[in-house]
């Protein structure tokens, strides 16, 4: 049997009754679009973060796009972010009409190198999108200070950091707004696509409500500003309401898996395990390790029927779809070096301990044989 990087079937077996009840709740409600389930999830998701406002949208990419637009970012603006991220982060910036400006990441944690922020600011810079990658937060203090010094907006990309904390503050609450994805693999995942934007700013919240629904506000069929249809589905919202109650348990489960990896792999020369920064609480969306012989390891593990993932093998600035931005290979040295060395081990709360032990044993033997 192949060991997958991620699998939801064990979780579904445990939660099946509740998930199917969520489906019945929606189908029995008589309201399939923007009903009580979406409203209930928005209120509960906002409350989980201690904020007054959350807006459900159809996916995490549009959460970033609409979040930026709601903050007033658009054509002619520059947005500082990183290339060591999932491509949707940058797609969303481009779709909002802005120009992404990349800075490099740090060797030790693969997160935004905030020491490079100031040099990236130009008169056109209007926002920063720090990406809380793999399950822990970017060092937000210098990001916030730079934003104050240059009058910039901050939109946190929290797609991989549901429930992560820094200095006691939960991811998504250290900025003007924050975008989340509920893609099934996420720490809080739906049974399909979904996203949300949270904020403490009522005007931003009102902009979001309009932007996700054709540009309509209080009166249906009256468009204030033309926009797309980006609504969160009622069915996914009800499932997310149920799963939100278990989010802290999911995080605890991921941390147990991470501890077992540390115990089983921590003594292997040349293999770097995830480092949790001081003051951070890691939620281990993915368990990313590093080794200079990455490609050989990934190939050899296939012979053991163990699938590994690479997050991410191609830095965004090297992709042909973003060639028009003018970035060249060699411009982000750490990001490009990491792309050749990092890979992810199986990580999800229901990963059976025996299956994880098989992954550890196989990885140890593969690296020993290099």
mmCIF file of C-alpha atoms in Angstrom:
data_model
loop_
_atom_site.group_PDB
_atom_site.id
_atom_site.type_symbol
_atom_site.label_atom_id
_atom_site.label_comp_id
_atom_site.label_asym_id
_atom_site.label_seq_id
_atom_site.Cartn_x
_atom_site.Cartn_y
_atom_site.Cartn_z
ATOM 1 C CA UNK A 1 0.000 0.000 0.000
ATOM 2 C CA UNK A 2 1.326 3.427 -0.940
ATOM 3 C CA UNK A 3 1.821 5.920 1.876
ATOM 4 C CA UNK A 4 0.492 9.273 0.738
ATOM 5 C CA UNK A 5 1.704 12.723 1.704
ATOM 6 C CA UNK A 6 -1.880 13.547 2.700
ATOM 7 C CA UNK A 7 -5.038 11.507 3.136
ATOM 8 C CA UNK A 8 -8.456 12.475 4.482
ATOM 9 C CA UNK A 9 -10.093 9.045 4.613
ATOM 10 C CA UNK A 10 -9.121 8.245 8.196
ATOM 11 C CA UNK A 11 -10.405 11.603 9.359
ATOM 12 C CA UNK A 12 -13.613 11.131 7.397
ATOM 13 C CA UNK A 13 -14.181 7.718 8.972
ATOM 14 C CA UNK A 14 -13.996 9.328 12.415
ATOM 15 C CA UNK A 15 -16.155 12.332 11.504
ATOM 16 C CA UNK A 16 -18.511 10.799 8.951
ATOM 17 C CA UNK A 17 -21.672 11.161 11.035
ATOM 18 C CA UNK A 18 -21.048 14.844 11.658
ATOM 19 C CA UNK A 19 -20.060 15.567 8.045
ATOM 20 C CA UNK A 20 -23.175 13.893 6.672
ATOM 21 C CA UNK A 21 -25.295 15.723 9.230
ATOM 22 C CA UNK A 22 -23.775 18.964 7.923
ATOM 23 C CA UNK A 23 -24.856 17.993 4.406
ATOM 24 C CA UNK A 24 -28.388 17.207 5.578
ATOM 25 C CA UNK A 25 -28.556 20.460 7.538
ATOM 26 C CA UNK A 26 -27.893 22.460 4.396
ATOM 27 C CA UNK A 27 -30.165 20.418 2.119
ATOM 28 C CA UNK A 28 -33.000 20.598 4.649
ATOM 29 C CA UNK A 29 -32.603 24.357 5.165
ATOM 30 C CA UNK A 30 -34.203 25.477 1.909
ATOM 31 C CA UNK A 31 -31.288 27.897 1.342
ATOM 32 C CA UNK A 32 -28.303 26.807 -0.758
ATOM 33 C CA UNK A 33 -26.526 30.135 -1.385
ATOM 34 C CA UNK A 34 -25.326 32.621 1.291
ATOM 35 C CA UNK A 35 -27.588 31.213 3.962
ATOM 36 C CA UNK A 36 -27.245 30.596 7.680
ATOM 37 C CA UNK A 37 -24.295 28.246 7.282
ATOM 38 C CA UNK A 38 -22.100 30.846 5.576
ATOM 39 C CA UNK A 39 -23.153 33.526 8.041
ATOM 40 C CA UNK A 40 -22.637 31.187 10.991
ATOM 41 C CA UNK A 41 -19.194 30.126 9.819
ATOM 42 C CA UNK A 42 -18.154 33.724 9.187
ATOM 43 C CA UNK A 43 -19.172 34.738 12.697
ATOM 44 C CA UNK A 44 -17.498 31.718 14.299
ATOM 45 C CA UNK A 45 -14.296 32.026 12.255
ATOM 46 C CA UNK A 46 -14.023 35.713 13.148
ATOM 47 C CA UNK A 47 -14.633 34.900 16.818
ATOM 48 C CA UNK A 48 -11.927 32.203 16.774
ATOM 49 C CA UNK A 49 -9.487 34.954 15.799
ATOM 50 C CA UNK A 50 -10.897 37.545 18.172
ATOM 51 C CA UNK A 51 -11.870 39.819 15.288
ATOM 52 C CA UNK A 52 -15.259 41.303 14.379
ATOM 53 C CA UNK A 53 -15.380 40.466 10.668
ATOM 54 C CA UNK A 54 -14.887 37.492 8.352
ATOM 55 C CA UNK A 55 -16.025 37.148 4.749
ATOM 56 C CA UNK A 56 -16.309 33.729 3.154
ATOM 57 C CA UNK A 57 -15.197 33.417 -0.467
ATOM 58 C CA UNK A 58 -14.862 30.613 -2.977
ATOM 59 C CA UNK A 59 -11.137 29.833 -2.629
ATOM 60 C CA UNK A 60 -7.884 30.992 -1.097
ATOM 61 C CA UNK A 61 -6.596 32.638 -4.271
ATOM 62 C CA UNK A 62 -9.598 34.934 -4.416
ATOM 63 C CA UNK A 63 -9.262 35.554 -0.690
ATOM 64 C CA UNK A 64 -5.889 37.184 -1.405
ATOM 65 C CA UNK A 65 -7.094 38.956 -4.553
ATOM 66 C CA UNK A 66 -10.258 40.357 -3.001
ATOM 67 C CA UNK A 67 -8.440 41.144 0.223
ATOM 68 C CA UNK A 68 -5.956 43.290 -1.670
ATOM 69 C CA UNK A 69 -8.700 44.980 -3.672
ATOM 70 C CA UNK A 70 -10.667 45.672 -0.497
ATOM 71 C CA UNK A 71 -7.567 47.370 0.915
ATOM 72 C CA UNK A 72 -7.400 49.597 -2.164
ATOM 73 C CA UNK A 73 -4.540 47.832 -3.959
ATOM 74 C CA UNK A 74 -4.793 47.833 -7.735
ATOM 75 C CA UNK A 75 -3.196 48.712 -11.085
ATOM 76 C CA UNK A 76 0.055 50.641 -10.797
ATOM 77 C CA UNK A 77 0.756 49.414 -7.272
ATOM 78 C CA UNK A 78 3.595 47.190 -6.136
ATOM 79 C CA UNK A 79 3.176 44.463 -3.530
ATOM 80 C CA UNK A 80 6.181 42.971 -1.725
ATOM 81 C CA UNK A 81 6.101 39.208 -1.175
ATOM 82 C CA UNK A 82 8.250 36.088 -1.667
ATOM 83 C CA UNK A 83 8.780 33.594 -4.487
ATOM 84 C CA UNK A 84 9.070 30.630 -2.105
ATOM 85 C CA UNK A 85 5.329 30.152 -1.943
ATOM 86 C CA UNK A 86 2.509 28.466 -3.790
ATOM 87 C CA UNK A 87 1.945 30.211 -7.112
ATOM 88 C CA UNK A 88 -1.600 31.341 -6.159
ATOM 89 C CA UNK A 89 -0.120 33.946 -3.808
ATOM 90 C CA UNK A 90 1.448 35.705 -6.766
ATOM 91 C CA UNK A 91 -1.391 34.936 -9.186
ATOM 92 C CA UNK A 92 -3.730 36.783 -6.830
ATOM 93 C CA UNK A 93 -1.495 39.849 -6.703
ATOM 94 C CA UNK A 94 -1.319 39.951 -10.491
ATOM 95 C CA UNK A 95 -5.083 39.408 -10.787
ATOM 96 C CA UNK A 96 -5.633 42.391 -8.495
ATOM 97 C CA UNK A 97 -3.744 44.434 -11.082
ATOM 98 C CA UNK A 98 -0.652 44.994 -8.953
ATOM 99 C CA UNK A 99 2.986 44.073 -9.583
ATOM 100 C CA UNK A 100 4.664 41.527 -7.279
ATOM 101 C CA UNK A 101 8.087 42.514 -5.962
ATOM 102 C CA UNK A 102 10.040 39.580 -4.533
ATOM 103 C CA UNK A 103 12.471 39.452 -1.659
ATOM 104 C CA UNK A 104 14.415 36.384 -0.602
ATOM 105 C CA UNK A 105 13.736 34.016 2.296
ATOM 106 C CA UNK A 106 15.874 32.913 5.229
ATOM 107 C CA UNK A 107 17.984 29.758 5.248
ATOM 108 C CA UNK A 108 16.898 28.674 8.708
ATOM 109 C CA UNK A 109 13.103 28.771 8.399
ATOM 110 C CA UNK A 110 12.358 29.363 4.677
ATOM 111 C CA UNK A 111 10.261 32.430 5.583
ATOM 112 C CA UNK A 112 10.410 36.014 4.297
ATOM 113 C CA UNK A 113 13.757 37.664 5.041
ATOM 114 C CA UNK A 114 12.407 40.813 6.643
ATOM 115 C CA UNK A 115 15.881 42.410 6.603
ATOM 116 C CA UNK A 116 15.368 42.862 2.846
ATOM 117 C CA UNK A 117 12.024 44.651 3.117
ATOM 118 C CA UNK A 118 13.219 48.252 3.305
ATOM 119 C CA UNK A 119 15.342 47.964 0.145
ATOM 120 C CA UNK A 120 12.316 46.681 -1.790
ATOM 121 C CA UNK A 121 10.121 49.712 -1.065
ATOM 122 C CA UNK A 122 9.570 52.153 -3.937
ATOM 123 C CA UNK A 123 7.165 55.064 -4.404
ATOM 124 C CA UNK A 124 4.735 52.578 -5.970
ATOM 125 C CA UNK A 125 4.729 50.148 -3.038
ATOM 126 C CA UNK A 126 1.328 49.979 -1.365
ATOM 127 C CA UNK A 127 1.234 46.617 0.413
ATOM 128 C CA UNK A 128 3.159 43.669 1.834
ATOM 129 C CA UNK A 129 1.965 40.061 1.650
ATOM 130 C CA UNK A 130 3.931 38.020 4.204
ATOM 131 C CA UNK A 131 3.391 34.294 3.628
ATOM 132 C CA UNK A 132 3.111 32.237 6.811
ATOM 133 C CA UNK A 133 4.625 29.219 5.118
ATOM 134 C CA UNK A 134 4.404 25.537 6.081
ATOM 135 C CA UNK A 135 2.666 26.278 9.383
ATOM 136 C CA UNK A 136 4.460 29.101 11.184
ATOM 137 C CA UNK A 137 4.408 32.876 11.088
ATOM 138 C CA UNK A 138 6.790 35.296 9.451
ATOM 139 C CA UNK A 139 8.507 37.604 11.965
ATOM 140 C CA UNK A 140 5.782 40.237 11.919
ATOM 141 C CA UNK A 141 7.324 42.958 14.103
ATOM 142 C CA UNK A 142 9.621 44.340 11.369
ATOM 143 C CA UNK A 143 6.864 43.921 8.771
ATOM 144 C CA UNK A 144 4.513 46.014 10.854
ATOM 145 C CA UNK A 145 7.145 48.624 11.609
ATOM 146 C CA UNK A 146 8.000 49.031 7.926
ATOM 147 C CA UNK A 147 4.300 49.346 7.115
ATOM 148 C CA UNK A 148 3.960 52.152 9.653
ATOM 149 C CA UNK A 149 7.110 53.917 8.430
ATOM 150 C CA UNK A 150 5.995 53.854 4.768
ATOM 151 C CA UNK A 151 2.210 53.929 5.154
ATOM 152 C CA UNK A 152 1.741 50.455 3.638
ATOM 153 C CA UNK A 153 -1.042 47.928 3.988
ATOM 154 C CA UNK A 154 -0.412 44.356 5.166
ATOM 155 C CA UNK A 155 -2.361 41.317 4.007
ATOM 156 C CA UNK A 156 -1.247 38.105 5.720
ATOM 157 C CA UNK A 157 -1.322 34.971 3.574
ATOM 158 C CA UNK A 158 -2.507 32.443 6.167
ATOM 159 C CA UNK A 159 -3.372 29.619 3.782
ATOM 160 C CA UNK A 160 -0.873 27.333 5.519
ATOM 161 C CA UNK A 161 -1.111 28.654 9.068
ATOM 162 C CA UNK A 162 -4.604 28.215 10.508
ATOM 163 C CA UNK A 163 -4.226 28.538 14.271
ATOM 164 C CA UNK A 164 -0.488 29.303 14.245
ATOM 165 C CA UNK A 165 0.634 31.897 16.776
ATOM 166 C CA UNK A 166 3.447 34.372 17.322
ATOM 167 C CA UNK A 167 4.006 35.895 20.721
ATOM 168 C CA UNK A 168 0.513 34.807 21.681
ATOM 169 C CA UNK A 169 -1.106 36.477 18.664
ATOM 170 C CA UNK A 170 -2.884 34.214 16.233
ATOM 171 C CA UNK A 171 -1.986 34.277 12.553
ATOM 172 C CA UNK A 172 -4.236 36.678 10.680
ATOM 173 C CA UNK A 173 -4.570 39.244 13.461
ATOM 174 C CA UNK A 174 -1.278 41.097 12.946
ATOM 175 C CA UNK A 175 -2.273 43.058 9.846
ATOM 176 C CA UNK A 176 -4.958 45.064 8.067
ATOM 177 C CA UNK A 177 -6.526 41.885 6.698
ATOM 178 C CA UNK A 178 -5.661 38.207 6.288
ATOM 179 C CA UNK A 179 -6.517 35.620 3.651
ATOM 180 C CA UNK A 180 -7.199 31.932 4.300
ATOM 181 C CA UNK A 181 -7.652 28.906 2.079
ATOM 182 C CA UNK A 182 -9.814 25.929 3.028
ATOM 183 C CA UNK A 183 -8.542 23.653 0.275
ATOM 184 C CA UNK A 184 -8.981 20.065 1.541
ATOM 185 C CA UNK A 185 -5.315 19.565 2.507
ATOM 186 C CA UNK A 186 -5.218 22.618 4.778
ATOM 187 C CA UNK A 187 -5.066 22.506 8.565
ATOM 188 C CA UNK A 188 -8.724 23.552 8.414
ATOM 189 C CA UNK A 189 -9.841 21.985 5.149
ATOM 190 C CA UNK A 190 -13.217 21.776 3.452
ATOM 191 C CA UNK A 191 -14.499 18.932 1.276
ATOM 192 C CA UNK A 192 -13.880 21.116 -1.749
ATOM 193 C CA UNK A 193 -12.687 24.682 -2.235
ATOM 194 C CA UNK A 194 -13.255 27.634 0.055
ATOM 195 C CA UNK A 195 -11.581 30.710 1.489
ATOM 196 C CA UNK A 196 -12.086 33.644 3.812
ATOM 197 C CA UNK A 197 -10.727 37.073 4.642
ATOM 198 C CA UNK A 198 -10.706 38.392 8.197
ATOM 199 C CA UNK A 199 -10.274 41.995 9.307
ATOM 200 C CA UNK A 200 -11.002 44.390 12.148
ATOM 201 C CA UNK A 201 -11.775 47.220 9.694
ATOM 202 C CA UNK A 202 -15.483 47.650 8.957
ATOM 203 C CA UNK A 203 -14.874 49.507 5.692
ATOM 204 C CA UNK A 204 -12.618 46.705 4.409
ATOM 205 C CA UNK A 205 -15.260 44.183 5.446
ATOM 206 C CA UNK A 206 -17.965 46.057 3.549
ATOM 207 C CA UNK A 207 -15.735 46.215 0.474
ATOM 208 C CA UNK A 208 -15.254 42.471 0.656
ATOM 209 C CA UNK A 209 -18.970 41.738 0.898
ATOM 210 C CA UNK A 210 -19.505 43.739 -2.253
ATOM 211 C CA UNK A 211 -16.505 42.362 -4.155
ATOM 212 C CA UNK A 212 -17.458 38.718 -3.598
ATOM 213 C CA UNK A 213 -20.989 39.197 -4.961
ATOM 214 C CA UNK A 214 -20.832 40.915 -8.370
ATOM 215 C CA UNK A 215 -20.263 44.306 -6.744
ATOM 216 C CA UNK A 216 -23.681 44.341 -5.095
ATOM 217 C CA UNK A 217 -24.079 45.687 -1.595
ATOM 218 C CA UNK A 218 -27.330 46.050 0.319
ATOM 219 C CA UNK A 219 -29.757 45.919 -2.615
ATOM 220 C CA UNK A 220 -29.580 42.743 -4.711
ATOM 221 C CA UNK A 221 -29.430 43.250 -8.486
ATOM 222 C CA UNK A 222 -27.923 46.747 -7.995
ATOM 223 C CA UNK A 223 -24.184 46.748 -8.743
ATOM 224 C CA UNK A 224 -22.146 49.386 -6.929
ATOM 225 C CA UNK A 225 -18.772 48.460 -8.465
ATOM 226 C CA UNK A 226 -18.529 45.605 -10.995
ATOM 227 C CA UNK A 227 -16.932 42.504 -9.480
ATOM 228 C CA UNK A 228 -16.899 38.731 -9.827
ATOM 229 C CA UNK A 229 -18.951 36.026 -8.172
ATOM 230 C CA UNK A 230 -16.684 34.662 -5.416
ATOM 231 C CA UNK A 231 -19.113 33.317 -2.807
ATOM 232 C CA UNK A 232 -18.329 30.609 -0.276
ATOM 233 C CA UNK A 233 -20.585 27.619 -0.901
ATOM 234 C CA UNK A 234 -23.235 26.996 1.763
ATOM 235 C CA UNK A 235 -22.408 23.295 1.967
ATOM 236 C CA UNK A 236 -18.687 23.861 2.462
ATOM 237 C CA UNK A 237 -19.440 26.533 5.064
ATOM 238 C CA UNK A 238 -21.505 24.115 7.154
ATOM 239 C CA UNK A 239 -18.785 21.470 6.962
ATOM 240 C CA UNK A 240 -16.220 24.088 7.967
ATOM 241 C CA UNK A 241 -18.381 25.116 10.946
ATOM 242 C CA UNK A 242 -18.199 21.552 12.248
ATOM 243 C CA UNK A 243 -14.488 21.211 11.554
ATOM 244 C CA UNK A 244 -13.641 24.596 13.096
ATOM 245 C CA UNK A 245 -14.705 23.165 16.471
ATOM 246 C CA UNK A 246 -11.982 20.548 16.030
ATOM 247 C CA UNK A 247 -9.263 22.849 14.674
ATOM 248 C CA UNK A 248 -7.237 22.864 17.882
ATOM 249 C CA UNK A 249 -7.429 19.058 17.996
ATOM 250 C CA UNK A 250 -6.186 18.878 14.387
ATOM 251 C CA UNK A 251 -3.246 21.121 15.336
ATOM 252 C CA UNK A 252 -2.441 18.942 18.340
ATOM 253 C CA UNK A 253 -2.501 15.874 16.087
ATOM 254 C CA UNK A 254 -0.113 17.450 13.605
ATOM 255 C CA UNK A 255 2.245 18.363 16.425
ATOM 256 C CA UNK A 256 2.231 14.748 17.638
ATOM 257 C CA UNK A 257 3.219 13.593 14.156
ATOM 258 C CA UNK A 258 5.967 16.241 14.058
ATOM 259 C CA UNK A 259 7.352 15.097 17.430
ATOM 260 C CA UNK A 260 7.561 11.515 16.182
ATOM 261 C CA UNK A 261 9.519 12.677 13.138
ATOM 262 C CA UNK A 262 11.913 14.604 15.373
ATOM 263 C CA UNK A 263 12.487 11.520 17.506
ATOM 264 C CA UNK A 264 12.994 9.250 14.520
ATOM 265 C CA UNK A 265 15.013 11.489 12.206
ATOM 266 C CA UNK A 266 16.735 14.071 14.371
ATOM 267 C CA UNK A 267 20.138 12.328 14.366
ATOM 268 C CA UNK A 268 20.586 11.966 10.584
ATOM 269 C CA UNK A 269 23.564 13.918 9.245
ATOM 270 C CA UNK A 270 22.688 16.182 6.337
ATOM 271 C CA UNK A 271 18.924 16.108 6.952
ATOM 272 C CA UNK A 272 17.530 19.410 8.256
ATOM 273 C CA UNK A 273 14.222 19.214 10.100
ATOM 274 C CA UNK A 274 11.790 22.125 10.527
ATOM 275 C CA UNK A 275 12.904 24.794 12.987
ATOM 276 C CA UNK A 276 10.271 26.570 15.073
ATOM 277 C CA UNK A 277 11.240 30.179 15.732
ATOM 278 C CA UNK A 278 11.227 31.544 19.256
ATOM 279 C CA UNK A 279 7.770 32.804 20.170
ATOM 280 C CA UNK A 280 6.097 30.861 17.368
ATOM 281 C CA UNK A 281 3.577 28.042 17.626
ATOM 282 C CA UNK A 282 3.935 25.763 14.604
ATOM 283 C CA UNK A 283 0.879 23.981 13.153
ATOM 284 C CA UNK A 284 2.805 21.833 10.618
ATOM 285 C CA UNK A 285 0.601 22.231 7.572
ATOM 286 C CA UNK A 286 3.386 20.336 5.830
ATOM 287 C CA UNK A 287 6.513 18.794 7.320
ATOM 288 C CA UNK A 288 9.285 20.158 5.123
ATOM 289 C CA UNK A 289 12.817 18.811 5.468
ATOM 290 C CA UNK A 290 15.996 19.582 3.566
ATOM 291 C CA UNK A 291 18.803 17.470 2.105
ATOM 292 C CA UNK A 292 21.281 18.195 -0.722
ATOM 293 C CA UNK A 293 20.475 14.820 -2.343
ATOM 294 C CA UNK A 294 16.748 15.539 -2.423
ATOM 295 C CA UNK A 295 15.975 14.211 -5.894
ATOM 296 C CA UNK A 296 17.721 10.900 -5.279
ATOM 297 C CA UNK A 297 15.891 10.512 -1.968
ATOM 298 C CA UNK A 298 12.473 11.195 -3.469
ATOM 299 C CA UNK A 299 13.114 8.699 -6.247
ATOM 300 C CA UNK A 300 14.383 6.015 -3.871
ATOM 301 C CA UNK A 301 11.415 6.421 -1.532
ATOM 302 C CA UNK A 302 9.072 5.560 -4.406
ATOM 303 C CA UNK A 303 10.567 2.057 -4.370
ATOM 304 C CA UNK A 304 9.251 1.789 -0.797
ATOM 305 C CA UNK A 305 5.763 2.906 -1.963
ATOM 306 C CA UNK A 306 6.119 6.158 -0.052
ATOM 307 C CA UNK A 307 5.107 9.360 -1.792
ATOM 308 C CA UNK A 308 6.904 12.574 -0.916
ATOM 309 C CA UNK A 309 6.076 16.091 -2.079
ATOM 310 C CA UNK A 310 8.176 19.126 -2.956
ATOM 311 C CA UNK A 311 6.852 22.451 -1.720
ATOM 312 C CA UNK A 312 7.958 24.019 -4.024
ATOM 313 C CA UNK A 313 10.233 22.744 -6.811
ATOM 314 C CA UNK A 314 9.998 25.870 -8.980
ATOM 315 C CA UNK A 315 10.271 29.314 -7.380
ATOM 316 C CA UNK A 316 7.519 31.559 -8.684
ATOM 317 C CA UNK A 317 9.905 34.114 -10.203
ATOM 318 C CA UNK A 318 11.407 31.422 -12.481
ATOM 319 C CA UNK A 319 8.060 30.326 -13.948
ATOM 320 C CA UNK A 320 7.354 31.237 -17.564
ATOM 321 C CA UNK A 321 3.968 32.622 -16.588
ATOM 322 C CA UNK A 322 5.689 35.388 -14.641
ATOM 323 C CA UNK A 323 8.524 36.081 -17.094
ATOM 324 C CA UNK A 324 6.997 39.481 -17.829
ATOM 325 C CA UNK A 325 7.952 40.585 -14.316
ATOM 326 C CA UNK A 326 11.613 40.584 -15.352
ATOM 327 C CA UNK A 327 13.085 38.400 -12.609
ATOM 328 C CA UNK A 328 15.910 36.096 -13.634
ATOM 329 C CA UNK A 329 17.372 32.882 -12.190
ATOM 330 C CA UNK A 330 20.042 33.824 -9.673
ATOM 331 C CA UNK A 331 18.179 36.852 -8.350
ATOM 332 C CA UNK A 332 16.869 35.083 -5.220
ATOM 333 C CA UNK A 333 19.727 32.819 -4.203
ATOM 334 C CA UNK A 334 18.314 31.248 -1.030
ATOM 335 C CA UNK A 335 14.907 30.623 -2.583
ATOM 336 C CA UNK A 336 16.502 28.931 -5.588
ATOM 337 C CA UNK A 337 18.838 26.819 -3.469
ATOM 338 C CA UNK A 338 15.959 25.619 -1.294
ATOM 339 C CA UNK A 339 13.958 24.616 -4.367
ATOM 340 C CA UNK A 340 16.614 21.986 -5.094
ATOM 341 C CA UNK A 341 16.807 20.599 -1.536
ATOM 342 C CA UNK A 342 13.447 20.705 0.249
ATOM 343 C CA UNK A 343 10.781 18.005 0.337
ATOM 344 C CA UNK A 344 7.766 17.142 2.484
ATOM 345 C CA UNK A 345 7.081 14.002 4.458
ATOM 346 C CA UNK A 346 3.574 12.612 4.992
ATOM 347 C CA UNK A 347 1.738 14.898 7.433
ATOM 348 C CA UNK A 348 -1.876 14.828 8.580
ATOM 349 C CA UNK A 349 -3.475 14.330 12.004
ATOM 350 C CA UNK A 350 -4.712 10.801 11.318
ATOM 351 C CA UNK A 351 -1.410 9.491 9.969
ATOM 352 C CA UNK A 352 -1.178 6.048 11.630
ATOM 353 C CA UNK A 353 1.820 5.703 13.916
ATOM 354 C CA UNK A 354 2.842 2.403 12.303
ATOM 355 C CA UNK A 355 2.704 3.973 8.841
ATOM 356 C CA UNK A 356 4.783 6.904 10.004
ATOM 357 C CA UNK A 357 7.317 4.490 11.508
ATOM 358 C CA UNK A 358 7.582 2.860 8.070
ATOM 359 C CA UNK A 359 8.326 6.280 6.534
ATOM 360 C CA UNK A 360 11.028 6.944 9.123
ATOM 361 C CA UNK A 361 12.641 3.536 8.650
ATOM 362 C CA UNK A 362 12.625 3.841 4.867
ATOM 363 C CA UNK A 363 14.039 7.372 4.894
ATOM 364 C CA UNK A 364 16.820 6.382 7.255
ATOM 365 C CA UNK A 365 17.800 3.454 5.028
ATOM 366 C CA UNK A 366 17.632 5.520 1.846
ATOM 367 C CA UNK A 367 19.859 8.288 3.232
ATOM 368 C CA UNK A 368 22.289 5.770 4.719
ATOM 369 C CA UNK A 369 22.684 4.195 1.283
ATOM 370 C CA UNK A 370 23.535 7.446 -0.502
#
